[in-house]
Backbone as a printed PyTorch tensor [residue, N CA C, xyz], in Angstrom:
tensor([[[-21.2740,  39.2990, -31.6590],
         [-21.2150,  40.5290, -30.4940],
         [-20.2460,  41.6260, -30.7740]],

        [[-20.8360,  42.6160, -30.4050],
         [-19.9420,  44.1000, -30.6740],
         [-18.7520,  44.4100, -29.9080]],

        [[-18.0910,  44.7850, -30.6440],
         [-16.5800,  45.0740, -29.8720],
         [-16.8460,  46.8600, -29.4510]],

        [[-16.8340,  47.0570, -28.1520],
         [-16.8960,  48.4360, -27.5660],
         [-15.3940,  48.8830, -27.4430]],

        [[-14.6140,  48.5050, -28.2530],
         [-13.2730,  48.9840, -27.9790],
         [-12.9580,  50.2600, -28.8420]],

        [[-12.6420,  51.6870, -28.0920],
         [-12.0880,  52.9320, -28.6520],
         [-10.9640,  52.9020, -28.4080]],

        [[-10.0190,  52.7900, -29.3460],
         [ -8.5500,  53.0100, -29.1930],
         [ -8.1500,  54.3250, -29.0310]],

        [[ -8.7550,  55.4120, -29.0850],
         [ -8.5400,  56.4750, -28.2010],
         [ -8.4760,  56.8900, -26.7900]],

        [[ -9.4900,  55.6540, -26.3710],
         [ -9.3020,  56.0080, -24.6690],
         [ -9.2990,  54.5110, -24.0070]],

        [[ -9.3110,  53.5510, -24.8580],
         [ -9.3110,  52.3020, -24.0100],
         [ -8.4320,  51.5550, -24.1920]],

        [[ -7.8070,  50.9050, -22.9410],
         [ -6.5320,  50.3170, -23.1990],
         [ -6.3660,  49.0140, -24.1810]],

        [[ -5.2120,  48.8810, -24.6630],
         [ -4.8070,  47.6210, -25.8630],
         [ -5.1710,  46.3770, -25.3540]],

        [[ -5.2720,  46.0510, -24.1800],
         [ -5.0180,  44.7390, -23.6120],
         [ -6.5640,  44.2270, -23.5430]],

        [[ -7.3650,  44.7830, -23.6690],
         [ -9.0870,  44.2450, -23.3950],
         [ -9.1200,  43.2760, -23.9530]],

        [[-10.2830,  42.6010, -23.5350],
         [-10.7160,  41.0690, -24.0230],
         [-11.8840,  41.2360, -24.5330]],

        [[-12.3580,  40.4090, -25.6310],
         [-13.7540,  40.8620, -26.4410],
         [-14.2770,  39.4720, -26.3360]],

        [[-15.4120,  40.0140, -26.7330],
         [-16.5150,  38.4990, -27.1550],
         [-16.7200,  37.5270, -25.7410]],

        [[-16.6720,  38.3210, -24.5120],
         [-16.5360,  37.4530, -23.4470],
         [-18.0970,  37.2720, -23.2300]],

        [[-18.6110,  36.1970, -22.7340],
         [-20.1750,  35.6490, -22.5580],
         [-20.2270,  34.6220, -21.2310]],

        [[-21.6910,  34.4690, -21.0810],
         [-21.7260,  33.5750, -20.2020],
         [-21.1460,  32.1180, -20.7070]],

        [[-20.7790,  31.8010, -21.9350],
         [-20.3580,  30.3350, -22.2750],
         [-18.8660,  30.5410, -21.6590]],

        [[-18.3350,  31.8450, -21.8520],
         [-16.8710,  31.8330, -21.6010],
         [-16.5160,  31.1620, -20.2750]],

        [[-17.4190,  31.1350, -19.2060],
         [-17.2930,  30.6480, -18.0150],
         [-17.8230,  29.4490, -17.8330]],

        [[-18.4530,  28.4310, -18.8660],
         [-18.9450,  27.6160, -18.6150],
         [-17.8730,  26.4590, -17.9290]],

        [[-18.4980,  25.8100, -17.2340],
         [-17.1400,  24.4450, -16.3950],
         [-16.8330,  23.6260, -17.2940]],

        [[-17.2250,  23.1220, -18.4350],
         [-16.6070,  22.0580, -19.2260],
         [-16.7600,  22.7600, -20.5140]],

        [[-15.5760,  22.7450, -21.3800],
         [-15.7510,  22.9430, -22.6620],
         [-15.0060,  22.0860, -23.3940]],

        [[-15.7220,  21.9240, -24.8040],
         [-14.7500,  21.2970, -25.8280],
         [-14.0350,  21.9890, -26.6110]],

        [[-12.7300,  21.7310, -26.7910],
         [-11.8770,  22.8420, -27.5510],
         [-10.9630,  22.0850, -28.7880]],

        [[-10.7520,  23.0530, -29.5510],
         [ -9.8670,  22.8460, -30.6760],
         [ -9.4420,  23.7940, -31.4230]],

        [[ -7.9950,  23.7090, -31.9430],
         [ -6.6880,  24.8700, -32.2470],
         [ -7.6420,  25.4120, -33.3370]],

        [[ -7.6270,  26.4980, -33.4060],
         [ -7.7490,  27.2350, -35.1520],
         [ -7.0950,  26.9090, -35.9410]],

        [[ -5.5440,  26.8520, -35.9030],
         [ -4.6600,  26.5260, -36.6670],
         [ -3.7760,  25.5210, -35.5850]],

        [[ -3.9000,  24.0290, -36.9790],
         [ -3.0890,  23.0180, -36.5510],
         [ -2.9950,  22.0530, -37.7370]],

        [[ -2.2260,  21.1550, -37.7320],
         [ -2.2450,  20.2890, -39.0360],
         [ -3.2330,  18.9750, -38.8070]],

        [[ -3.5240,  18.8020, -37.6150],
         [ -4.8540,  17.9240, -37.3280],
         [ -5.4600,  18.2700, -36.7370]],

        [[ -7.1580,  18.3900, -36.9110],
         [ -7.7480,  18.5770, -36.0250],
         [ -7.8240,  17.6050, -34.7730]],

        [[ -7.3090,  18.1480, -33.4380],
         [ -7.6740,  17.9600, -32.4280],
         [ -8.2980,  17.9170, -31.2860]],

        [[ -9.2260,  17.4870, -30.7350],
         [-10.3930,  18.0050, -29.8320],
         [-10.0130,  17.6560, -28.1420]],

        [[-10.4470,  18.2540, -27.3470],
         [ -9.9410,  17.9120, -26.1060],
         [-11.4740,  18.8100, -24.9590]],

        [[-11.6920,  18.0710, -24.0500],
         [-12.5000,  18.6220, -23.2230],
         [-11.4800,  19.2050, -21.8150]],

        [[-11.8800,  20.4120, -21.5780],
         [-11.1000,  21.4360, -20.6580],
         [-12.1780,  21.5450, -19.3890]],

        [[-11.9540,  21.7170, -18.2440],
         [-12.8440,  22.3130, -17.1970],
         [-12.0880,  22.9210, -16.0500]],

        [[-12.9720,  23.7750, -15.2720],
         [-12.5840,  24.3150, -14.3040],
         [-11.7850,  23.4350, -13.4010]],

        [[-10.2960,  23.8320, -12.8040],
         [ -9.5000,  23.7510, -12.1210],
         [ -9.3910,  24.0410, -10.8810]],

        [[ -9.4910,  23.4310,  -9.6220],
         [ -9.2800,  24.3120,  -8.4680],
         [-10.2800,  25.5880,  -8.3380]],

        [[-11.1630,  25.5020,  -8.7080],
         [-12.3940,  26.6600,  -8.7040],
         [-11.8890,  27.8070,  -9.5980]],

        [[-10.7850,  27.4220, -10.6270],
         [-10.3290,  28.4070, -11.3750],
         [-11.2060,  28.1790, -12.9790]],

        [[-11.6680,  29.0750, -13.6050],
         [-12.1900,  28.6820, -14.6960],
         [-11.1050,  28.8180, -15.9260]],

        [[-10.8820,  27.7980, -16.6170],
         [-10.3390,  28.5070, -17.6480],
         [-10.6750,  29.0870, -19.1190]],

        [[-10.3910,  30.4190, -19.2910],
         [-10.7760,  31.0600, -20.6290],
         [ -9.6870,  30.8540, -21.9060]],

        [[-10.2430,  30.1410, -22.4780],
         [ -9.2750,  29.9700, -24.1320],
         [ -9.2080,  31.2420, -24.9490]],

        [[ -8.2800,  31.4880, -25.0770],
         [ -7.8780,  32.5820, -26.2000],
         [ -8.5260,  32.7090, -27.6260]],

        [[ -8.2490,  33.6480, -28.2490],
         [ -9.1230,  34.0430, -29.4670],
         [ -8.8710,  32.4570, -30.6340]],

        [[ -7.7970,  31.7400, -30.3760],
         [ -6.9520,  30.7430, -31.5380],
         [ -7.8370,  29.6920, -31.1090]],

        [[ -8.6230,  29.6890, -29.7750],
         [ -8.8660,  28.0370, -29.5640],
         [-10.6160,  28.4200, -29.6370]],

        [[-11.2970,  27.4830, -30.5060],
         [-12.6460,  27.2850, -30.2530],
         [-12.9430,  26.4530, -29.5110]],

        [[-14.2990,  27.1670, -28.8860],
         [-14.9940,  26.3460, -27.9250],
         [-16.3740,  26.0350, -27.6510]],

        [[-16.8360,  24.9950, -27.3260],
         [-18.3520,  24.4350, -27.2750],
         [-18.6740,  24.3180, -26.1380]],

        [[-19.2280,  25.4410, -25.0410],
         [-19.5470,  25.1310, -23.6660],
         [-20.5360,  24.4710, -23.3610]],

        [[-20.2080,  23.7380, -22.2390],
         [-21.2680,  22.7820, -21.2790],
         [-21.1670,  22.6160, -19.6310]],

        [[-22.4570,  22.8570, -19.5340],
         [-22.6440,  22.7550, -17.7940],
         [-22.5750,  21.2140, -17.5610]],

        [[-22.6560,  20.2620, -18.4760],
         [-22.5570,  18.7140, -18.0440],
         [-21.1080,  18.0740, -18.5090]],

        [[-20.3230,  17.4640, -17.5310],
         [-19.1700,  16.3800, -18.2260],
         [-19.5290,  15.5590, -19.0990]],

        [[-20.5260,  15.1500, -19.0280],
         [-20.7060,  13.7070, -19.7200],
         [-21.0130,  14.1990, -21.1390]],

        [[-21.8330,  15.2050, -21.1170],
         [-22.6030,  15.9840, -22.4920],
         [-21.1180,  16.6090, -23.1360]],

        [[-20.0440,  16.9090, -22.2350],
         [-18.9840,  17.7440, -23.2700],
         [-18.2070,  16.1290, -23.5200]],

        [[-18.0150,  15.2810, -23.0250],
         [-17.4500,  14.2260, -23.2630],
         [-17.6300,  13.5350, -24.7900]],

        [[-18.9280,  13.3650, -24.5260],
         [-19.7270,  12.7030, -25.9520],
         [-19.5860,  13.5970, -27.0830]],

        [[-19.5520,  14.5810, -27.0660],
         [-19.2890,  15.7960, -28.2080],
         [-17.8610,  15.4750, -28.7140]],

        [[-16.9840,  15.4480, -27.8020],
         [-15.4470,  15.5520, -27.8630],
         [-15.3450,  14.3040, -28.5660]],

        [[-16.0870,  12.9080, -27.8890],
         [-15.5460,  11.8860, -28.5720],
         [-15.9660,  11.8500, -30.0470]],

        [[-17.2670,  12.2280, -30.1150],
         [-17.9450,  12.2730, -31.4220],
         [-16.8170,  12.7720, -32.5510]],

        [[-16.2370,  14.0280, -32.3800],
         [-15.5920,  15.2480, -32.8240],
         [-13.9910,  14.5140, -32.8880]],

        [[-13.4480,  13.6380, -31.9200],
         [-12.4550,  13.2420, -32.0650],
         [-12.1330,  11.8430, -33.0500]],

        [[-13.5360,  11.3440, -33.5790],
         [-13.3830,   9.9980, -34.1990],
         [-12.6800,  10.4840, -35.5710]],

        [[-12.4710,   8.9060, -36.0120],
         [-11.7930,   9.2710, -37.5860],
         [-12.8910,   9.8160, -38.5260]],

        [[-14.3020,   9.5940, -38.3870],
         [-15.1660,   9.8410, -38.8130],
         [-15.3230,  11.3820, -38.8920]],

        [[-15.3130,  11.8310, -37.7630],
         [-15.1280,  13.5400, -38.1090],
         [-13.8910,  13.9740, -38.4390]],

        [[-12.8230,  13.2500, -38.1090],
         [-11.7060,  13.6250, -38.5410],
         [-11.7880,  13.9710, -40.1540]],

        [[-11.9780,  12.7420, -40.7500],
         [-11.9330,  13.1610, -42.4620],
         [-13.0910,  14.2000, -42.7510]],

        [[-14.2330,  14.0640, -42.4070],
         [-15.1850,  15.4110, -42.6460],
         [-14.3020,  16.7850, -42.7950]],

        [[-13.7740,  16.9250, -41.5680],
         [-12.5770,  18.1380, -41.1630],
         [-11.7780,  18.3800, -42.0800]],

        [[-11.0210,  16.9970, -42.3490],
         [ -9.4060,  16.8850, -43.5760],
         [-10.2090,  17.4670, -44.8920]],

        [[-11.6080,  16.9990, -44.9960],
         [-12.3200,  16.7780, -46.3870],
         [-12.0390,  18.6090, -46.9490]],

        [[-12.3020,  19.4550, -46.2670],
         [-13.0340,  20.5450, -46.4000],
         [-12.1620,  21.9110, -46.0090]],

        [[-11.2150,  21.5020, -44.8780],
         [-10.5080,  22.5870, -44.2110],
         [ -9.2520,  23.0600, -44.7140]],

        [[ -8.6650,  24.0750, -44.2560],
         [ -7.2460,  24.4150, -44.8030],
         [ -7.0710,  24.3400, -43.0180]],

        [[ -5.8620,  23.9910, -43.0840],
         [ -5.5890,  23.2470, -41.8390],
         [ -5.1300,  25.0210, -40.7140]],

        [[ -4.8480,  26.2460, -41.3490],
         [ -4.8610,  27.3350, -40.6870],
         [ -6.1580,  27.9350, -40.6290]],

        [[ -7.3680,  27.1910, -40.6660],
         [ -8.7000,  27.7370, -40.4260],
         [ -9.8300,  26.6670, -39.6450]],

        [[ -9.4950,  26.1000, -38.9780],
         [-10.5480,  25.3700, -38.4550],
         [-11.4610,  26.0940, -37.4450]],

        [[-12.4260,  26.4470, -37.7140],
         [-13.1930,  27.4330, -36.9360],
         [-14.7020,  26.7340, -36.4420]],

        [[-15.5220,  27.3470, -35.6620],
         [-16.3440,  26.9700, -35.5630],
         [-17.7350,  26.1700, -36.4620]],

        [[-17.2420,  26.3700, -37.4370],
         [-17.9060,  25.7960, -38.9180],
         [-17.8430,  24.4160, -38.8910]],

        [[-16.6680,  23.6930, -38.1210],
         [-16.9420,  22.7300, -37.9890],
         [-18.5130,  22.2600, -37.9470]],

        [[-18.8860,  22.0250, -36.5580],
         [-20.2560,  21.8630, -36.1430],
         [-21.2910,  22.5870, -37.4310]],

        [[-21.1310,  22.9160, -38.1060],
         [-22.1070,  22.9950, -39.2250],
         [-22.0970,  21.7750, -40.3400]],

        [[-20.9050,  20.8880, -40.0910],
         [-20.8310,  20.2420, -41.4790],
         [-20.7150,  18.3540, -40.7560]],

        [[-20.7690,  18.6090, -39.3960],
         [-20.8280,  17.1590, -38.4880],
         [-21.6010,  17.5700, -37.6370]],

        [[-23.2630,  16.2380, -38.1380],
         [-24.3890,  16.2060, -37.1660],
         [-23.9030,  15.7190, -36.1280]],

        [[-23.4100,  16.3360, -35.1260],
         [-23.3590,  15.7080, -33.4470],
         [-24.7580,  15.8310, -32.9000]],

        [[-25.8370,  14.6810, -32.8230],
         [-26.9530,  14.6680, -32.3010],
         [-26.9200,  15.1250, -30.6930]],

        [[-28.2260,  15.7960, -30.3250],
         [-28.2140,  16.0500, -28.7130],
         [-28.2950,  14.7080, -27.8790]],

        [[-27.2120,  15.3310, -26.6590],
         [-26.9740,  14.1580, -25.7420],
         [-27.9230,  13.7030, -25.0510]],

        [[-28.2290,  12.4250, -25.0520],
         [-29.2720,  11.8070, -24.3000],
         [-28.7940,  10.7070, -23.6300]],

        [[-28.5100,  11.3990, -22.4010],
         [-28.1980,  10.3710, -21.3030],
         [-28.7770,   8.6060, -20.9100]],

        [[-29.6560,   8.6740, -21.4790],
         [-30.4230,   7.4130, -21.4880],
         [-30.2330,   6.5640, -22.9680]],

        [[-29.4280,   7.1720, -23.7880],
         [-28.8210,   6.5800, -24.8520],
         [-27.7210,   5.7210, -24.5000]],

        [[-27.5880,   4.2700, -24.7060],
         [-26.1210,   3.4690, -24.3400],
         [-25.2150,   4.0530, -25.4200]],

        [[-25.7340,   4.3590, -26.3350],
         [-24.3460,   4.5800, -27.1870],
         [-23.9510,   5.9010, -27.1010]],

        [[-24.5170,   6.8500, -26.9040],
         [-23.9030,   8.0720, -26.0300],
         [-23.2380,   8.0660, -24.9930]],

        [[-23.7700,   7.5670, -23.8410],
         [-22.9450,   7.2110, -22.5020],
         [-21.8970,   6.6750, -22.7120]],

        [[-21.7590,   5.5530, -23.7810],
         [-20.9740,   4.8440, -24.0520],
         [-19.5270,   5.5160, -24.6240]],

        [[-19.7650,   6.5610, -25.3090],
         [-18.8830,   7.4250, -26.6320],
         [-18.3620,   8.1340, -25.4010]],

        [[-19.1330,   8.9540, -24.2350],
         [-18.8320,   9.7800, -23.2320],
         [-17.6150,   9.1950, -22.7780]],

        [[-18.2070,   8.0180, -22.2400],
         [-17.1050,   7.3820, -21.3120],
         [-15.6770,   6.9900, -21.9820]],

        [[-15.9250,   6.3970, -22.9800],
         [-14.4300,   6.4190, -24.0680],
         [-13.6310,   7.7210, -23.7570]],

        [[-14.5210,   8.7960, -24.0050],
         [-13.5840,   9.9050, -24.2640],
         [-12.9200,  10.3300, -22.7130]],

        [[-14.0240,   9.8950, -21.7300],
         [-13.1470,  10.2570, -20.3530],
         [-11.9370,   9.1550, -20.1010]],

        [[-12.1730,   8.3260, -20.5680],
         [-10.7990,   7.1000, -20.3220],
         [ -9.4510,   7.8140, -21.2150]],

        [[ -9.9240,   8.0280, -22.5730],
         [ -8.9400,   8.5870, -23.4840],
         [ -8.1180,   9.9580, -22.6180]],

        [[ -9.0440,  10.7700, -21.9320],
         [ -8.5270,  11.8870, -21.4830],
         [ -7.6380,  11.4140, -20.3090]],

        [[ -7.8880,  10.4430, -19.4340],
         [ -7.3350,  10.1510, -18.3160],
         [ -6.0150,   9.6860, -18.8770]],

        [[ -6.0180,   8.5280, -19.8740],
         [ -4.6900,   7.6910, -20.4990],
         [ -3.7340,   8.9310, -21.1690]],

        [[ -4.3790,  10.2870, -21.6880],
         [ -3.6900,  11.2140, -22.3250],
         [ -2.8470,  11.9170, -21.0590]],

        [[ -3.3160,  12.3020, -20.3800],
         [ -2.7930,  12.7370, -18.9620],
         [ -1.8510,  12.1090, -18.3640]],

        [[ -1.4460,  11.0150, -18.5880],
         [ -0.8350,   9.8990, -17.8890],
         [ -1.1900,   9.4950, -16.4600]],

        [[ -2.5850,   9.7470, -16.7350],
         [ -2.9910,   9.4200, -14.8450],
         [ -3.6250,   8.1070, -15.0680]],

        [[ -4.1290,   7.4340, -15.8570],
         [ -4.4370,   5.6830, -16.0260],
         [ -3.0310,   5.2540, -16.8230]],

        [[ -2.5430,   4.2950, -16.0180],
         [ -1.5580,   3.3740, -16.1750],
         [ -2.1450,   2.0990, -17.1220]],

        [[ -1.8530,   1.4480, -17.8870],
         [ -0.4230,   1.3200, -18.1910],
         [ -0.2640,   2.4740, -18.6360]],

        [[ -0.8450,   3.0440, -19.7110],
         [ -0.3240,   4.0500, -20.4860],
         [ -0.8240,   4.4480, -21.6900]],

        [[  0.2050,   5.3810, -22.5560],
         [ -0.3280,   5.6470, -23.5900],
         [ -0.3210,   4.8620, -24.8240]],

        [[  0.1820,   3.5470, -24.7610],
         [ -0.2610,   2.5120, -25.6570],
         [ -1.1140,   1.9990, -25.5900]],

        [[ -2.1530,   2.1470, -24.5100],
         [ -3.4370,   1.6720, -24.7720],
         [ -4.3110,   2.7240, -25.6160]],

        [[ -3.8380,   3.7830, -25.8840],
         [ -4.7660,   4.8610, -26.3420],
         [ -4.8340,   4.7310, -27.9030]],

        [[ -4.4850,   3.6700, -28.4150],
         [ -4.6460,   3.7050, -29.8380],
         [ -6.1660,   2.5080, -29.7400]],

        [[ -5.6740,   1.5670, -28.9680],
         [ -6.9320,   0.6420, -28.6600],
         [ -8.2730,   1.7140, -28.3380]],

        [[ -8.1470,   2.5210, -27.2590],
         [ -9.2460,   3.3510, -27.2300],
         [ -9.7210,   3.8040, -28.2000]],

        [[ -8.9800,   4.6700, -28.9030],
         [ -9.2340,   5.5300, -30.5180],
         [-10.1630,   4.5380, -30.9720]],

        [[ -9.6080,   3.3460, -31.2280],
         [-10.1750,   2.6140, -32.5190],
         [-11.8830,   2.1070, -31.5980]],

        [[-11.6830,   2.2150, -30.3920],
         [-13.1690,   1.9320, -29.8800],
         [-13.8070,   3.3310, -29.7610]],

        [[-13.4060,   4.3130, -29.7310],
         [-14.1520,   5.3890, -30.0510],
         [-14.7210,   5.4730, -31.5160]],

        [[-14.0600,   5.2660, -32.5180],
         [-14.4190,   4.8560, -33.8790],
         [-15.8280,   4.1190, -34.0620]],

        [[-15.4260,   2.9890, -33.2920],
         [-16.4750,   2.1980, -33.3560],
         [-17.9010,   2.4520, -32.8010]],

        [[-17.7620,   3.1610, -31.7110],
         [-18.8750,   3.8540, -31.1270],
         [-19.6280,   4.8900, -32.1000]],

        [[-18.5760,   5.5320, -32.5630],
         [-19.0590,   7.0760, -33.5750],
         [-19.7370,   6.2420, -34.5990]],

        [[-19.3100,   5.1440, -34.9890],
         [-19.9760,   4.5660, -36.3910],
         [-21.3090,   4.2650, -35.8780]],

        [[-21.3570,   3.4450, -34.7060],
         [-22.8040,   3.3360, -34.4360],
         [-23.6010,   4.4260, -33.9280]],

        [[-22.8320,   5.6070, -33.5360],
         [-24.0000,   6.5080, -33.2970],
         [-24.4750,   7.3330, -34.8130]],

        [[-23.1490,   7.0850, -35.8960],
         [-23.6530,   7.7800, -37.1990],
         [-24.3550,   6.3860, -38.0590]],

        [[-24.3060,   5.3250, -37.6140],
         [-24.9720,   4.3330, -38.7290],
         [-23.9320,   3.8360, -39.6620]],

        [[-22.9000,   3.8220, -39.1920],
         [-21.6190,   3.6350, -40.1120],
         [-21.0530,   2.1040, -40.3600]],

        [[-21.3110,   1.7220, -41.4030],
         [-21.0820,   0.0930, -41.0940],
         [-19.4480,  -0.0230, -40.9750]],

        [[-19.1100,  -1.5120, -40.4680],
         [-17.8170,  -1.6620, -40.1940],
         [-17.1880,  -1.4880, -41.5600]],

        [[-17.4450,  -1.8880, -42.4360],
         [-16.7840,  -1.8820, -43.6560],
         [-16.3500,  -0.2690, -43.9220]],

        [[-17.4820,   0.4240, -43.8930],
         [-17.2680,   1.8790, -44.0980],
         [-16.5280,   2.3930, -43.2970]],

        [[-16.4550,   2.0820, -41.9660],
         [-15.3220,   2.6650, -40.8000],
         [-14.2520,   2.3310, -41.7800]],

        [[-13.7250,   1.0740, -42.2600],
         [-12.5880,   0.8490, -42.4390],
         [-12.0860,   1.4260, -43.7990]],

        [[-12.8830,   1.9480, -44.5690],
         [-12.7840,   3.1020, -45.6110],
         [-12.3210,   4.4880, -45.0000]],

        [[-13.2090,   4.8620, -44.2130],
         [-12.6670,   5.9210, -43.5040],
         [-11.6940,   5.9420, -43.0040]],

        [[-10.9050,   5.2880, -42.1790],
         [ -9.6250,   4.7510, -41.6470],
         [ -8.5210,   4.8000, -42.7490]],

        [[ -8.6880,   4.2060, -43.7860],
         [ -8.1000,   3.8620, -45.1550],
         [ -7.7100,   5.3520, -45.4950]],

        [[ -8.9440,   6.1830, -46.0510],
         [ -8.7620,   7.3200, -46.6710],
         [ -8.0410,   8.3540, -45.5130]],

        [[ -8.1940,   8.6800, -44.3090],
         [ -7.7590,   9.1710, -43.5050],
         [ -5.9080,   9.2290, -43.3770]],

        [[ -5.6720,   7.8510, -43.4890],
         [ -4.0820,   7.4020, -43.5870],
         [ -3.5370,   7.8320, -45.0330]],

        [[ -4.4510,   7.7680, -46.0960],
         [ -3.9370,   8.2420, -47.3020],
         [ -3.5890,   9.6920, -47.4050]],

        [[ -4.6250,  10.3010, -46.5260],
         [ -4.3380,  11.8150, -47.0650],
         [ -3.5180,  12.5090, -45.7330]],

        [[ -2.9440,  11.3650, -44.7520],
         [ -1.8150,  11.8430, -43.9810],
         [ -2.0310,  12.7140, -42.8760]]])
């Protein structure tokens, strides 16, 4: 997109690169600068659209289940290791999607819908809306890893090595 800012006549508080994707009802987001690649689904709240700033990467979605599927895949240890293997923590841009092959969401695929459901459940736990609470989040994250491993046809042994490698990398 082009910027049409003219400092001689335009206000400094202009917004750039605003397009229809900006107003999508669901967005998978992550911070450009962070020590750990953390993804989340954000959505419109009380008819108010959430507009991320320039330091938050986003992938727009019209469908909540599809957004949670992509979020679950990107939140997995598998994706975490891929990102950690090549990204400098101060520059985690949208290029992540060029290195992690998340398949097109298929609502008739049980692996896809299971991963989406796990992501939705993790979001509820993280928000404190689903008791018994955050202590269950680690177990849920393990289930996300297992569903993502199934998605990418990664064996249990390979998943164990991925987790070990992530732990070593800190």
